[in-house]
Every structure is written in structure tokens, then in C-alpha cells.
């Protein structure tokens, strides 16, 4: 019995593979979820055909940092600082999430990512209010059909108000062990990762123990928020991890705008990675995104979307903000008008594809289009009013495209979006459930006096 075959016809291919390069018009043959061949014309019949004439064909995007659970709180963080985010989202809104809410946020959020061409996601999931929350958050990602790493959050969200700092039982460790054993058996699209308690706010030894715990349960990635720009208290967590002999390629450092050059060197030497999240970093006072500095130090560097409670979950916006904020940042320092621009659109497209794959430890299977790789593929139309004419396909994607231009998205060869619509999703019904969940959580938030929490957060975050 032969495996299911699909051929994508006549696309303008940006393979992001050095040997294959860009192809003006090419066919891609897929079999058993993998790319079998990429050529100008492939003589194959009796298989599913996807027409991509005039469309741009790229690898799926990789989002290396998102808190997917926040999907039904879209726009609450519109004008927030990081201080507001910590005291409101992390300390109040989160406490009103039921396991069902965690499922809905993760299911709808992963679908939003897929619709936007993000085929792999690293979910930093600090909504572990109970073991049921963990199961339901994983189920949401699974049912959406996205590839990725579910990073189990150890952060103890308050689950009652008035807020009390109690001694946190260690149930999350046992629960993460349970998930590793029962739900992540090495098959399927999802791997287990770990999101330690906030490493910038816990004793070094706690962080070290949590990193060792992640390794014990086989975490694919250990995701840590570090070096948060104006909020950086100078604890140099990355330096300490290095000195403790714990730097390794499973570490994924998020934000990191105020990492020192030495720390970036340690990250590079250890094979660890960076996820820059340009939009939140710029808004929340976390500093100029570290991506280009990290690239100069040969760090595996990627982009993350971070909080969809703030803005849309698509990679086009993050690529654009990364590119133009960095250009602005560098131009500010010039003393003479530039003849050329240093940071190119293709550089950010690499961050969102090959860079993300490397940061996720999946560079051998995703991130570029080449024979043998997984068929995670995005096909973007160029016939909309905002895309015509797409003279430079890279510029078209990075600076002009929006999610509605994406015609087709494949994950392991399976269409999850086709003709501009998510496949097999009853959106009106899902939207209704999301709104109901959202209204309940917002009402919970509004019932709490935030004064005590803000005082605690101010002492933690604003006193240095
Ligand atoms: Zn984050």
C-alpha cells in the first residue's frame, strides 16, 4: 500500500534551505507527511493536487514563545506595562481560569497560530492551577493539530483572593512527571518541556533544581524569562547558570534584552537559544529586542509572540516590528546618512523559520523546505490589494502580507487551512464559547481589589 501523496504545483518557493534557495516556480511532492522532492516540474499523477500558481510557498513559521492560554483575554493588555501584566494577568486573571478555560484558550489560540501559518509553537504554559488544567491545556493543542513543545509551568498562580503567599506544595513536580509518563510517549506532534518558576525572582538554587528537574523528566526545552530590560535587577541569572555548569542546548532564554555580551557568549557556547518577542519587549519596557546582538554572537535566535492578551498572534507583525524597530534603533546611532540598510527582511524571515526550528531543537525536521523534512508548509496568495504586485516575495511576506492572504497551511502534510479557511472548525460555535469564558474571567478579575497585589508586585519589580 502506498502512502498518501500530495503535490503542490507551481509555487514561488522560498525554501530557506541554503542548497535549494529560491525557486521562481516549482512543484513540491509530499508523501507520508514529509517532503519527497522539490523540482521545477514533477511528473506525478493520482495524488492530491494543491495549486499554488502565483503564490509564495514557505516553511511554516515557528513561534518559540507564547502563553497560549491567554487567547480569550485578547486586548485586555492593550496599554499595559510589565508591572501591570504581572500584577493583573499573572496574579488575578489567571486565578479565575478553570481547566475548561485553559482548554479553550489553548485550542483557539493554537488554531489562530495555524491560521497565521505558525505550524510549530512553544507554549510557555503557566496556567497550571490544577492537574486538570495541565491535561486540558495539552488537549487544546492536540485537538488543534499544531506541532510544538508544551512547557509545563511551575509558577504558583494564586488561586484565591484575597491573595496570600502560602507555602506552595510541590504537586506541580509530581504532575509534570505524570504528564511525561502518561501523555508524552514520543509520538504525535507535541513534546513536553518545562517553564520554571520565574527565574529572575527565585533563589538561584531553586532555578538550578528546576533545570535539573526538567532534565530528569526529559523536557525538550526549558523556557525561562530573563534579563527584562528596565526590570532587570542585575542578578545575572544566565551567568549563574553557566557558572553552575548547567548551560545546555535545552535552555531557551526569552526576552534577554539586557543580557551581557559574556552571557550571550555562554548561551552560544552551550548551544542554548534565544526567543525575542519584539512587540511585548517594546511595549512593556523590556528593552530593544536582543535578536541582532544574539545573532552576532552566533546564538540560535528566534522570534516569539508572547501574549495574545495584548495583540494578534501572527508572525507577520512580529517580523515587521523586529525589522523596523532594529532599523530605527541602529539609525538613531548613525552620525551620517546610511547608503545601505544592514538588517534585511530576509534576516527576520530566517528568525521566524530556520531560527525558530533551531531554537526548538527541531532543525533536522522543520524550518526549511527540503527533501526528508516534515511537510509543514505555508502558501500565501499574492493577488489581494495589499500584495499586488509582489515583486520581491520576501518583502511581500515580511512587510505586506496579513493572515487573510494565507491560502493553505499544512502540518506534516495535513491541510489545517485550505482556501483561506481553517479545516474542520466550527468557528461561530467556538467564538461563542470563547466569549462566554472571557466574560466569566473578566468578571472574576473585576471582583478583586488589586491594591494588595500591586503593592507586592511593586516591591518585587519597581524597587531596584
Ligand atoms: Zn512570556
Short mmCIF file of C-alpha atoms in Angstrom, two decimals, residues 114-316:
data_model
loop_
_atom_site.label_atom_id
_atom_site.label_comp_id
_atom_site.label_asym_id
_atom_site.label_seq_id
_atom_site.Cartn_x
_atom_site.Cartn_y
_atom_site.Cartn_z
CA UNK A 114 -2.18 27.74 12.44
CA UNK A 115 -4.40 30.14 10.54
CA UNK A 116 -1.45 32.56 10.59
CA UNK A 117 0.96 29.97 9.21
CA UNK A 118 2.59 29.15 12.54
CA UNK A 119 2.95 25.39 12.40
CA UNK A 120 5.19 24.97 15.46
CA UNK A 121 4.73 26.68 18.79
CA UNK A 122 6.46 26.65 22.15
CA UNK A 123 3.72 27.11 24.71
CA UNK A 124 5.09 28.53 27.99
CA UNK A 125 2.07 27.36 29.95
CA UNK A 126 1.96 28.97 33.40
CA UNK A 127 -1.72 28.27 33.95
CA UNK A 128 -1.20 25.07 35.95
CA UNK A 129 -3.80 25.75 38.63
CA UNK A 130 -4.53 22.02 38.94
CA UNK A 131 -3.59 18.74 37.21
CA UNK A 132 -6.82 19.07 35.19
CA UNK A 133 -5.59 22.40 33.84
CA UNK A 134 -2.46 20.65 32.56
CA UNK A 135 -4.44 17.89 30.86
CA UNK A 136 -6.88 20.31 29.30
CA UNK A 137 -4.20 22.73 28.06
CA UNK A 138 -2.44 19.83 26.34
CA UNK A 139 -5.72 18.61 24.86
CA UNK A 140 -6.34 22.06 23.36
CA UNK A 141 -3.03 21.98 21.48
CA UNK A 142 -3.54 18.36 20.43
CA UNK A 143 -7.02 18.91 19.04
CA UNK A 144 -5.89 21.94 17.06
CA UNK A 145 -3.24 19.78 15.34
CA UNK A 146 -0.24 22.05 15.89
CA UNK A 147 3.35 20.88 16.30
CA UNK A 148 5.23 22.09 19.32
CA UNK A 149 6.50 21.92 22.86
CA UNK A 150 4.17 22.22 25.82
CA UNK A 151 6.27 23.76 28.60
CA UNK A 152 4.74 22.83 31.94
CA UNK A 153 4.65 25.94 34.14
CA UNK A 154 5.86 25.60 37.72
CA UNK A 155 4.83 29.14 38.67
CA UNK A 156 2.30 29.00 41.54
CA UNK A 157 -0.57 31.18 40.34
CA UNK A 158 -2.65 32.41 43.24
CA UNK A 159 -5.91 30.50 43.17
CA UNK A 160 -7.79 32.59 45.67
CA UNK A 161 -8.30 36.19 46.73
CA UNK A 162 -7.54 37.99 48.91
CA UNK A 163 -4.14 36.93 47.70
CA UNK A 164 -1.97 35.02 50.17
CA UNK A 165 1.64 33.97 49.69
CA UNK A 166 1.45 30.47 51.07
CA UNK A 167 3.90 27.60 51.03
CA UNK A 168 3.38 26.05 47.67
CA UNK A 169 3.00 22.28 47.72
CA UNK A 170 5.20 20.50 45.23
CA UNK A 171 2.34 18.92 43.36
CA UNK A 172 3.36 20.53 40.07
CA UNK A 173 6.57 18.49 40.02
CA UNK A 174 4.66 15.25 40.51
CA UNK A 175 2.13 16.36 37.94
CA UNK A 176 4.77 17.22 35.33
CA UNK A 177 6.26 13.76 35.94
CA UNK A 178 2.81 12.24 35.44
CA UNK A 179 2.37 14.06 32.12
CA UNK A 180 5.83 12.98 30.97
CA UNK A 181 4.89 9.38 31.63
CA UNK A 182 1.25 9.30 30.57
CA UNK A 183 0.79 11.87 27.83
CA UNK A 184 4.12 12.32 26.07
CA UNK A 185 5.29 8.98 24.76
CA UNK A 186 7.42 10.31 21.91
CA UNK A 187 4.71 10.02 19.30
CA UNK A 188 2.50 12.75 17.91
CA UNK A 189 3.28 16.38 17.20
CA UNK A 190 3.78 17.57 20.78
CA UNK A 191 6.73 17.25 23.14
CA UNK A 192 6.89 18.08 26.83
CA UNK A 193 9.00 20.99 28.04
CA UNK A 194 9.32 22.88 31.31
CA UNK A 195 8.74 26.51 32.29
CA UNK A 196 10.48 27.05 35.66
CA UNK A 197 9.17 29.43 38.31
CA UNK A 198 10.18 32.99 37.28
CA UNK A 199 13.97 32.66 37.35
CA UNK A 200 14.54 36.39 37.85
CA UNK A 201 12.53 36.26 41.09
CA UNK A 202 13.60 32.98 42.70
CA UNK A 203 16.80 31.94 44.52
CA UNK A 204 19.49 30.63 42.15
CA UNK A 205 19.44 27.20 43.79
CA UNK A 206 15.71 26.90 43.13
CA UNK A 207 16.31 27.65 39.46
CA UNK A 208 19.16 25.14 39.30
CA UNK A 209 16.98 22.45 40.90
CA UNK A 210 14.17 23.19 38.46
CA UNK A 211 16.53 22.95 35.48
CA UNK A 212 17.78 19.59 36.80
CA UNK A 213 14.17 18.51 37.26
CA UNK A 214 13.43 19.44 33.62
CA UNK A 215 16.29 17.22 32.52
CA UNK A 216 15.09 14.40 34.73
CA UNK A 217 11.68 14.36 33.02
CA UNK A 218 13.23 14.71 29.56
CA UNK A 219 11.99 18.24 28.86
CA UNK A 220 12.59 19.10 25.21
CA UNK A 221 13.05 22.76 26.13
CA UNK A 222 13.31 24.65 29.42
CA UNK A 223 11.83 28.09 28.84
CA UNK A 224 12.97 30.99 31.09
CA UNK A 225 12.12 34.72 31.07
CA UNK A 226 15.43 36.57 31.65
CA UNK A 227 17.14 39.98 31.53
CA UNK A 228 13.98 42.05 31.19
CA UNK A 229 15.32 45.45 30.14
CA UNK A 230 14.32 48.16 32.60
CA UNK A 231 13.06 45.46 35.00
CA UNK A 232 16.45 43.71 35.06
CA UNK A 233 17.67 43.79 38.68
CA UNK A 234 21.19 42.74 37.70
CA UNK A 235 21.01 39.23 39.14
CA UNK A 236 22.70 37.82 36.04
CA UNK A 237 20.81 34.54 36.15
CA UNK A 238 22.33 33.34 32.87
CA UNK A 239 25.84 33.94 34.22
CA UNK A 240 24.96 31.91 37.31
CA UNK A 241 23.50 29.06 35.24
CA UNK A 242 26.74 28.99 33.29
CA UNK A 243 28.88 29.03 36.45
CA UNK A 244 26.81 26.19 37.91
CA UNK A 245 27.72 24.11 34.87
CA UNK A 246 24.10 23.88 33.78
CA UNK A 247 24.20 25.64 30.40
CA UNK A 248 22.92 23.25 27.79
CA UNK A 249 21.08 23.23 24.47
CA UNK A 250 17.73 22.52 26.14
CA UNK A 251 17.63 26.03 27.62
CA UNK A 252 15.52 28.63 25.83
CA UNK A 253 16.02 32.16 27.17
CA UNK A 254 13.14 34.50 26.47
CA UNK A 255 13.45 38.33 26.08
CA UNK A 256 17.04 38.88 27.28
CA UNK A 257 17.42 42.46 26.05
CA UNK A 258 19.87 43.23 28.87
CA UNK A 259 21.93 40.06 28.63
CA UNK A 260 25.63 40.93 28.67
CA UNK A 261 27.92 40.00 25.78
CA UNK A 262 29.52 37.42 28.08
CA UNK A 263 26.14 35.86 28.80
CA UNK A 264 25.29 35.71 25.10
CA UNK A 265 28.66 34.01 24.62
CA UNK A 266 27.80 31.40 27.26
CA UNK A 267 24.43 30.79 25.60
CA UNK A 268 26.12 30.33 22.22
CA UNK A 269 28.85 28.05 23.60
CA UNK A 270 26.27 25.90 25.39
CA UNK A 271 24.10 25.57 22.28
CA UNK A 272 21.18 27.21 24.10
CA UNK A 273 18.80 29.62 22.37
CA UNK A 274 17.07 32.97 22.50
CA UNK A 275 13.46 33.89 21.84
CA UNK A 276 12.99 37.61 21.27
CA UNK A 277 9.39 38.82 21.47
CA UNK A 278 9.60 42.26 19.86
CA UNK A 279 6.09 43.55 20.42
CA UNK A 280 5.89 42.94 24.18
CA UNK A 281 9.51 43.91 24.75
CA UNK A 282 8.97 47.30 23.11
CA UNK A 283 5.64 47.94 24.81
CA UNK A 284 6.44 46.65 28.29
CA UNK A 285 9.74 48.39 28.94
CA UNK A 286 11.78 45.23 28.41
CA UNK A 287 14.30 46.89 26.10
CA UNK A 288 15.31 46.75 22.45
CA UNK A 289 14.89 43.12 21.22
CA UNK A 290 18.18 41.27 21.59
CA UNK A 291 17.88 39.32 18.31
CA UNK A 292 20.60 41.01 16.24
CA UNK A 293 23.06 41.09 19.16
CA UNK A 294 22.39 37.41 19.74
CA UNK A 295 22.90 36.60 16.04
CA UNK A 296 26.23 38.44 16.08
CA UNK A 297 27.30 36.17 18.94
CA UNK A 298 26.22 33.09 16.94
CA UNK A 299 23.37 32.28 19.30
CA UNK A 300 20.43 30.25 17.96
CA UNK A 301 17.94 33.10 17.72
CA UNK A 302 14.20 33.07 17.12
CA UNK A 303 11.01 35.08 17.47
CA UNK A 304 8.10 34.64 19.84
CA UNK A 305 4.70 36.25 20.01
CA UNK A 306 4.31 36.09 23.79
CA UNK A 307 0.93 37.43 24.89
CA UNK A 308 -2.16 37.30 22.72
CA UNK A 309 -3.99 39.09 25.54
CA UNK A 310 -2.23 42.11 24.04
CA UNK A 311 -2.17 41.72 20.23
CA UNK A 312 -2.67 39.36 17.32
CA UNK A 313 -0.95 36.00 17.24
CA UNK A 314 0.61 36.21 13.78
CA UNK A 315 4.25 36.17 12.77
CA UNK A 316 3.94 38.86 10.09
#
